[in-house]
Short mmCIF file of C-alpha atoms and ligand atoms in Angstrom, two decimals:
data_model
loop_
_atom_site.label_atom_id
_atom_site.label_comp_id
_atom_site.label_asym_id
_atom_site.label_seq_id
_atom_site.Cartn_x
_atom_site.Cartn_y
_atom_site.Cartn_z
CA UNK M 95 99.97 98.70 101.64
CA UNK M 96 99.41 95.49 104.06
CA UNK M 97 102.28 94.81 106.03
CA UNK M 98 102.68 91.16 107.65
CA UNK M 99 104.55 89.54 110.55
CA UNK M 100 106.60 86.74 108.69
CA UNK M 101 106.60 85.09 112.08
CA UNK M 102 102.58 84.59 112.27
CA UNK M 103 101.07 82.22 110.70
CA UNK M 104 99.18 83.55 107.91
CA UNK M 105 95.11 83.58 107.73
CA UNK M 106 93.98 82.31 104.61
CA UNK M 107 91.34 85.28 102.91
CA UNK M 108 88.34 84.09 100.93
CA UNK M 109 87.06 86.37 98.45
CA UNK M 110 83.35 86.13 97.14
CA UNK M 111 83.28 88.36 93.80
CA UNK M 112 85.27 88.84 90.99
CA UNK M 113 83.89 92.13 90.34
CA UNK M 114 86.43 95.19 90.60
CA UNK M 115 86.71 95.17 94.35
CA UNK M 116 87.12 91.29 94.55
CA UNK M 117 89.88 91.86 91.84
CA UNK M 118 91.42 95.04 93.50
CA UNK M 119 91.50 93.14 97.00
CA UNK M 120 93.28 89.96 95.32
CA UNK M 121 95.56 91.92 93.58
CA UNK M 122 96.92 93.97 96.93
CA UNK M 123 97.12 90.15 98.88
CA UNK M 124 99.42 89.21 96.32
CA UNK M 125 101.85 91.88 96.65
CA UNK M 126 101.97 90.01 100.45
CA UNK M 127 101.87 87.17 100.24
CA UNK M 128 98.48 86.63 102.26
CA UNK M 129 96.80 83.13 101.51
CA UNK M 130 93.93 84.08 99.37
CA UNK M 131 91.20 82.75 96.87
CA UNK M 132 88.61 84.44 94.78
CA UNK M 133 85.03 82.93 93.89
CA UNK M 134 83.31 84.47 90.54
CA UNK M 135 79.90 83.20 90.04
CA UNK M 136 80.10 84.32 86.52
CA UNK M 137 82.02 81.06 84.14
CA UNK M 138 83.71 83.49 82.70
CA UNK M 139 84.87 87.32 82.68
CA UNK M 140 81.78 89.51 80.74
CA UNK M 141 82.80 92.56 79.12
CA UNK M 142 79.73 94.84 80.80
CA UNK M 143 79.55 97.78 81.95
CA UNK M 144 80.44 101.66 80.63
CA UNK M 145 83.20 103.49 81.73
CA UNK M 146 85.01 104.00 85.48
CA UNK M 147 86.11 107.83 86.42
CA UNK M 148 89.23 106.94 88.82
CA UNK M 149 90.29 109.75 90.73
CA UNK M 150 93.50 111.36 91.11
CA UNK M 151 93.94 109.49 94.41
CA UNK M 152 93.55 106.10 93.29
CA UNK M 153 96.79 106.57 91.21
CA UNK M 154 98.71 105.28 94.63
CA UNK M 155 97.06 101.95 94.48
CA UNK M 156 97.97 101.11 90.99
CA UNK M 157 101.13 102.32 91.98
CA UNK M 158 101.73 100.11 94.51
CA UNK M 159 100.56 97.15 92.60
CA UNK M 160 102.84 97.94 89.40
CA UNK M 161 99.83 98.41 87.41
CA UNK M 162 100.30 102.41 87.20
CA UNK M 163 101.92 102.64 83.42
CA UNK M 164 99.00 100.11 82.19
CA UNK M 165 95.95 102.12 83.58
CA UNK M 166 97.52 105.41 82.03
CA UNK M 167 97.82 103.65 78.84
CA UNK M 168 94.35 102.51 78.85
CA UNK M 169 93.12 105.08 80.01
CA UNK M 170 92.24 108.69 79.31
CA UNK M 171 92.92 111.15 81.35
CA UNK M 172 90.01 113.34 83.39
CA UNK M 173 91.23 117.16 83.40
CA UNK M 174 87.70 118.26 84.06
CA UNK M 175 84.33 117.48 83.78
CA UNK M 176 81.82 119.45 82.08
CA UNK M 177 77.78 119.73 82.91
CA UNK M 178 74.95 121.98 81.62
CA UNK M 179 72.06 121.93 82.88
CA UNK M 180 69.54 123.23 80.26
CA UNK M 181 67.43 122.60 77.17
CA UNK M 182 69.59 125.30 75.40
CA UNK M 183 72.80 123.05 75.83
CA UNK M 184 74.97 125.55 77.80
CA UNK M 185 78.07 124.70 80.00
CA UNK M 186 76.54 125.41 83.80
CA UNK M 187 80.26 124.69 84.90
CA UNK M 188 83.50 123.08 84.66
CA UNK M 189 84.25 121.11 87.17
CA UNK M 190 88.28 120.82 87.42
CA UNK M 191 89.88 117.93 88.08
CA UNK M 192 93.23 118.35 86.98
CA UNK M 193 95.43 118.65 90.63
CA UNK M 194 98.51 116.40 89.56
CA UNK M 195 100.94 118.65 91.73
CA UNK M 196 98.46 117.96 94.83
CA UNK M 197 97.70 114.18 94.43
CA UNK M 198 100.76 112.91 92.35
CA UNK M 199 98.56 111.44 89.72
CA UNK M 200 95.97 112.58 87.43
CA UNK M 201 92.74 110.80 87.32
CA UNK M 202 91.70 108.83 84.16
CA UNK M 203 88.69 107.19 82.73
CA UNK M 204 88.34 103.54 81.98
CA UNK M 205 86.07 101.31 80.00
CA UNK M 206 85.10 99.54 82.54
CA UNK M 207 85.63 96.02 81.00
CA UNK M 208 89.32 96.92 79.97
CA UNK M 209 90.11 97.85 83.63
CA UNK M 210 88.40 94.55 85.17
CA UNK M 211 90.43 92.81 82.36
CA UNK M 212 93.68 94.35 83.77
CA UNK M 213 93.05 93.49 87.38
CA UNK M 214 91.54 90.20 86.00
CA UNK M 215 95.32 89.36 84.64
CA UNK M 216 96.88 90.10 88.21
CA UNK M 217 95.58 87.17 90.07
CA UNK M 218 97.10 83.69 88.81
CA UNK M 219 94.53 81.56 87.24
CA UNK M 220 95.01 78.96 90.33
CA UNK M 221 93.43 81.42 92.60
CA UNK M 222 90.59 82.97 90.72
CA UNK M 223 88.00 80.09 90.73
CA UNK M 224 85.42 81.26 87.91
CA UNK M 225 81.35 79.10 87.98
CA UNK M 226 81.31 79.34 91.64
CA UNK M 227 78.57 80.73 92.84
CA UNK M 228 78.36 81.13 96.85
CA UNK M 229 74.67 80.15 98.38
CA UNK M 230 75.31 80.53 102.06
CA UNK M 231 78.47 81.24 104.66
CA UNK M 232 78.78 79.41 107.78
CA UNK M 233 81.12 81.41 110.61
CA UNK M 234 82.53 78.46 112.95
CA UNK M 235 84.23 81.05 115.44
CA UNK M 236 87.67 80.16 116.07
CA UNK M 237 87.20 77.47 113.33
CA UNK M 238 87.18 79.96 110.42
CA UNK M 239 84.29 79.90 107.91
CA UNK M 240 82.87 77.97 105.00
CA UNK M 241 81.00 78.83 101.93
CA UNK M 242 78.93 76.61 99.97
CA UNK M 243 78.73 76.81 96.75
CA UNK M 244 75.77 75.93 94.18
CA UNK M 245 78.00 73.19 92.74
CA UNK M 246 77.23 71.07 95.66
CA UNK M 247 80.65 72.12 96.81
CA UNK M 248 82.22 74.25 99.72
CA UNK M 249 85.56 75.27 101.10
CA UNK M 250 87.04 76.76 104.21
CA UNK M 251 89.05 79.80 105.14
CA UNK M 252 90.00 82.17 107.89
CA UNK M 253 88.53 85.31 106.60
CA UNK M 254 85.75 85.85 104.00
CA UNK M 255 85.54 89.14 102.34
CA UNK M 256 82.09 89.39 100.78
CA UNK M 257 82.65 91.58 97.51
CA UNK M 258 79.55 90.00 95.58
CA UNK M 259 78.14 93.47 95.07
CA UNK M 260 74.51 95.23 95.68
CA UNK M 261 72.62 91.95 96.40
CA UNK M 262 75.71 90.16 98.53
CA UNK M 263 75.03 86.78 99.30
CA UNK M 264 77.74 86.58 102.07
CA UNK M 265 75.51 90.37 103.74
CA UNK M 266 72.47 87.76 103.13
CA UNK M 267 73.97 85.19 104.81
CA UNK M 268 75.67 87.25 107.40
CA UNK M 269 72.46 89.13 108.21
CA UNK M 270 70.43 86.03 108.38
CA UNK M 271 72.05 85.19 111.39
CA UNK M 272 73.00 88.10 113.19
CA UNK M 273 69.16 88.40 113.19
CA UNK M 274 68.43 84.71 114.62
CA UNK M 275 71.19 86.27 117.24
CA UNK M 276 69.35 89.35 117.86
CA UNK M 277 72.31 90.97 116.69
CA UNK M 278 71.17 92.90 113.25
CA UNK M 279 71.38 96.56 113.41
CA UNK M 280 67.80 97.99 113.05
CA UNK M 281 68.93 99.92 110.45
CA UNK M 282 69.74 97.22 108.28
CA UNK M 283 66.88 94.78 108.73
CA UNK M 284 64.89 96.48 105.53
CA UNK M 285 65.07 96.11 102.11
CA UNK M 286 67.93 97.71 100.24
CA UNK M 287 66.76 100.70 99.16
CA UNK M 288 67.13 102.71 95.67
CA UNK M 289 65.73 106.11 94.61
CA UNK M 290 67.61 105.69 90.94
CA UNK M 291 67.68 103.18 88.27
CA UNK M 292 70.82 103.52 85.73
CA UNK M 293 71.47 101.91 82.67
CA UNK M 294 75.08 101.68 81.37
CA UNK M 295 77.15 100.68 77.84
CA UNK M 296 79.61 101.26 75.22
CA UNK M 297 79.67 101.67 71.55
CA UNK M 298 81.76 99.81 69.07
CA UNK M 299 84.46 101.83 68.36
CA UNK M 300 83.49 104.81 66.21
CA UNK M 301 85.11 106.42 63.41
CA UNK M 302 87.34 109.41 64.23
CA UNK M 303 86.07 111.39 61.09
CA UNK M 304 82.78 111.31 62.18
CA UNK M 305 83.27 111.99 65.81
CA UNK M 306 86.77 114.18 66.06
CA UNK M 307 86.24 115.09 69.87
CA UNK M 308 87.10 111.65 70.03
CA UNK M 309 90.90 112.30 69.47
CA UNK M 310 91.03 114.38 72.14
CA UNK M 311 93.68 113.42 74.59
CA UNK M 312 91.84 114.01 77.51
CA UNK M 313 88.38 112.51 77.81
CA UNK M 314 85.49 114.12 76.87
CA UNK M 315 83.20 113.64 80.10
CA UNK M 316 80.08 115.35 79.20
CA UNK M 317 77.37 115.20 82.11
CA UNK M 318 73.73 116.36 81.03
CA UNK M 319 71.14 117.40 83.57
CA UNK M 320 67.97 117.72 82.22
CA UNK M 321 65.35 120.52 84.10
CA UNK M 322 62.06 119.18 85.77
CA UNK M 323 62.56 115.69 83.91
CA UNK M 324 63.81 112.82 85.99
CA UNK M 325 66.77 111.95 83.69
CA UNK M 326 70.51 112.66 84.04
CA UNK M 327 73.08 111.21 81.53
CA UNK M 328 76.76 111.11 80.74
CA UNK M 329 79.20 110.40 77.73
CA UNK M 330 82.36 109.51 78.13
CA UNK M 331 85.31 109.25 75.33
CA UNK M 332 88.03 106.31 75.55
CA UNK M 333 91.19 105.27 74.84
CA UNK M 334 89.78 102.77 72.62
CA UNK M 335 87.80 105.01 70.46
CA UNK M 336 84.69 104.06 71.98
CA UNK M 337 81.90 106.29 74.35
CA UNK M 338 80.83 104.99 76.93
CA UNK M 339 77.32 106.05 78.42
CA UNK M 340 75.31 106.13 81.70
CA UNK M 341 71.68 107.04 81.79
CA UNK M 342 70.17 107.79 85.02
CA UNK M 343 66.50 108.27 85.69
CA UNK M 344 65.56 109.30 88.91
CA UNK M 345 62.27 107.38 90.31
CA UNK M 346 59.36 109.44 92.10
CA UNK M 347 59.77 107.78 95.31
CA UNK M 348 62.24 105.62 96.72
CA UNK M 349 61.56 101.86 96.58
CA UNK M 350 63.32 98.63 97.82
CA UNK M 351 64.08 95.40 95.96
CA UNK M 352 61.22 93.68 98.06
CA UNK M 353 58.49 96.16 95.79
CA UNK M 354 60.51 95.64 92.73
CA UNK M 355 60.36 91.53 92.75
CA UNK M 356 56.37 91.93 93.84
CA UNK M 357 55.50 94.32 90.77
CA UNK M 358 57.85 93.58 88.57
CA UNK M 359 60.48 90.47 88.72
CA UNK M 360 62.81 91.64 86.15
CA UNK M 361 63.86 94.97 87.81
CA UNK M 362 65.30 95.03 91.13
CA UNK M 363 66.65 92.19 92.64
CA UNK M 364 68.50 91.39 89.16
CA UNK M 365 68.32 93.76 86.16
CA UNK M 366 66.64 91.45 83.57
CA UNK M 367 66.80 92.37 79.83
CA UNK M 368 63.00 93.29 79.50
CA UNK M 369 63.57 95.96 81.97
CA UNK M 370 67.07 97.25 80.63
CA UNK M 371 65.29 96.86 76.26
CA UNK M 372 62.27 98.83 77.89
CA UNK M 373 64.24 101.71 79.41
CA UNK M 374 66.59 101.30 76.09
CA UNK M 375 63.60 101.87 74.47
CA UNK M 376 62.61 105.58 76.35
CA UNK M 377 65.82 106.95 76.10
CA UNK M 378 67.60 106.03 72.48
CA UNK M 379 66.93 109.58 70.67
CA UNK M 380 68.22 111.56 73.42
CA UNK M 381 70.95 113.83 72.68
CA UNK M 382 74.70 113.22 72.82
CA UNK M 383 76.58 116.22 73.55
CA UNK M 384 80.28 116.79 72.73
CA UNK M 385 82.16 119.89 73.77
CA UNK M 386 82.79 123.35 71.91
CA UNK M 387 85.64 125.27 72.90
CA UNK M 388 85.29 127.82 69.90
CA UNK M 389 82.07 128.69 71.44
CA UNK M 390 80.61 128.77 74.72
CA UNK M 391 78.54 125.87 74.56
CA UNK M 392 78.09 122.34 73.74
CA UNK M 393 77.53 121.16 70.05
CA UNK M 394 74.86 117.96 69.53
CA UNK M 395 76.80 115.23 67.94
C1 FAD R 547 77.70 94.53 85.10
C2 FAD R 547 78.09 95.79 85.85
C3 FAD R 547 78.42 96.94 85.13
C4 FAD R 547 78.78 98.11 85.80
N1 FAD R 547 79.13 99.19 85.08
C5 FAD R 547 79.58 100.29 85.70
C6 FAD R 547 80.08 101.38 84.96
O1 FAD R 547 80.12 101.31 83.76
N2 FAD R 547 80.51 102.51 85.60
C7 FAD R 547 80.50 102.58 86.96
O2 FAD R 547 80.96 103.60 87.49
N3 FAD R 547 80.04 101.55 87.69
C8 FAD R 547 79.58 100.43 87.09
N4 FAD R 547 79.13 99.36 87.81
C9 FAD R 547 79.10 99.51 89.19
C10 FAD R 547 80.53 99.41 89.62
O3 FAD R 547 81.11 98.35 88.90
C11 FAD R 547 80.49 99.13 91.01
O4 FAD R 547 80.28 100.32 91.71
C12 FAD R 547 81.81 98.55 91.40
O5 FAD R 547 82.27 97.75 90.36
C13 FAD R 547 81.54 97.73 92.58
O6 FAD R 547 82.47 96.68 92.53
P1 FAD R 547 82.22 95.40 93.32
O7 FAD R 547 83.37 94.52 92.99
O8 FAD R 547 81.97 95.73 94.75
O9 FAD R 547 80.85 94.77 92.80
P2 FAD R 547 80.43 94.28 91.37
O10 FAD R 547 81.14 94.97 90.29
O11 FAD R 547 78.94 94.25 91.37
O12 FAD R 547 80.98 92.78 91.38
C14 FAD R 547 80.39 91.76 92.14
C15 FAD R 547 80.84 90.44 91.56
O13 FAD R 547 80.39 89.41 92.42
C16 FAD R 547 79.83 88.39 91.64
N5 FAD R 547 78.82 87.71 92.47
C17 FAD R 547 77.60 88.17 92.82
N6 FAD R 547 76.99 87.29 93.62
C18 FAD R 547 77.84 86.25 93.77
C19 FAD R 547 77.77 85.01 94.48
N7 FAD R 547 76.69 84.69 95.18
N8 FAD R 547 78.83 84.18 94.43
C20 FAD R 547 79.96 84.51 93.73
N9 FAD R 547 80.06 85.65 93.02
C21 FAD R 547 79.03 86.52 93.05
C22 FAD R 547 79.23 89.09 90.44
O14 FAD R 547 79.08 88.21 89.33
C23 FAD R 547 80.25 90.18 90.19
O15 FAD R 547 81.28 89.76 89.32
C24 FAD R 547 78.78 98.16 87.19
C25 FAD R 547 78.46 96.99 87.91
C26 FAD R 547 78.14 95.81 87.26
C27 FAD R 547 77.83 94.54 88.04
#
């Protein structure tokens, strides 16, 4: 928790991205009252996305912010996750994650769209400021900063917290002139890097009948690791009676946005839909796996 010297004046925080660490960072400023505002480049929330494994430990922050009871009710709970690693469908191992006593909390999984929604509800509309999408930062020292946005518009702060994920325009902008300064780390004047691609998403929800492992209380977090083939996936159950999937295939060698946007414009810098209906398209008849427990192994569902 932030703790503040009511006698200082206060800086005022801007916050680029209304993604889940935008949202988690406005939500702690407003348990202190810290000056802040958030800009979303999106107009409006988007339910996208699959499902968010929150450990054990993160059960102090929602604490903190009052939010505790709501994630646990929205949640499901993670007492372990299971893998195999094998054609035949066997459990390779359990991995336990069930250490309430140690940690105080237990960890739970979340659609992601119903947990930005939550942290989406903790910052008052006045301070969330959704269409804005930041083009460039300019640090004024002493001054503060300002960020322009592609409205024609800008506004000025004391601190700006770039959470605008992978592609960050405020890193881009920062970079930019730490290099014109001689300043940029060698290290990170190259393209970002990725040796993975991952596609993510969520069913409607399904009918219980069909799919009982879905009534289990604690989520069904199946993890399958296929042998010599570059693909790993996972299944997820929720409190909503939905799964939620990630498929992960694992490219030969690892390649930067800069190759991407040259061969192929829709993958990299921005996922496209081309690229995510193509890789849709390679990976729909692949099993989904649901746990056994009156047999050692994992049934096909
Ligand atoms: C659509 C999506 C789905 C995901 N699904 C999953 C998942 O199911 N499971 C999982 O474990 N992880 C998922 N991730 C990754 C996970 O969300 C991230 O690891 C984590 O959310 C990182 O949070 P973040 O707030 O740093 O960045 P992000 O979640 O990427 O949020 C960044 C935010 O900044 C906004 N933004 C970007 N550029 C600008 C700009 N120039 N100006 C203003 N705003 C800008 C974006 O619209 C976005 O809302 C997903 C990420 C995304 C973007």
């Amino acid at each position: 928790m932030l703790h503040v010297d009511p006698t200082k004046k206060r800086p005022k925080v801007l916050i680029v991205g209304g993604g889940l660490g935008g949202l988690s960072l406005g939500m702690l400023l407003q348990q202190t009252d810290i000056p802040y505002e958030n800009f979303e480049r999106a107009s409006e929330p988007k339910a996208l996305g699959s499902a968010i494994a929150l450990s054990a430990a993160s059960g102090a922050l929602f604490k903190q912010c009052n939010i505790y009871d709501e994630v646990v009710a929205i949640g499901k709970k993670t007492l372990a996750l299971q893998a195999i690693a094998n054609e035949q469908r066997r459990v390779d191992y359990r991995m336990d994650f069930s250490a309430q006593e140690v940690l105080g909390a237990i960890g739970h999984v979340i659609a992601r769209p119903a947990l930005h929604d939550l942290l989406f509800r903790q910052i008052p509309k006045d301070q969330i400021h959704m269409g804005k999408k930041v083009l460039s930062t300019d640090d004024q020292g002493d001054k503060g900063v300002t960020v322009t946005f592609g409205d024609g518009t800008s506004t000025s702060g004391d601190i700006l917290i770039g959470a605008d994920g992978a592609y960050s325009a405020v890193r881009q902008s920062l970079f930019k002139r730490l290099k014109a300064q001689n300043k940029l780390p060698v290290a990170d004047d190259v393209p970002l890097p990725y040796s993975t691609v991952c596609l993510v998403g969520q069913t409607q929800p399904l009918n219980p009948a069909e799919y009982p492992h879905l009534l289990q209380d604690d989520c069904q977090f199946i993890n399958t690791l296929e042998e010599n083939k570059p693909w790993a996936w996972i299944t997820l159950t929720t409190q909503q009676g939905t799964m939620c999937w990630s498929i992960i295939r694992f490219v030969e060698e690892s390649k930067t946005s800069t190759d991407d946007k040259n061969n192929n414009p829709s993958v990299g810098q921005e996922w496209g839909p081309e690229a995510a209906e193509a890789m849709c398209n390679e990976v729909h008849l692949f099993p989904v796996m649901s746990d056994n427990e009156s047999s050692p192994g994992l049934w096909e569902i």
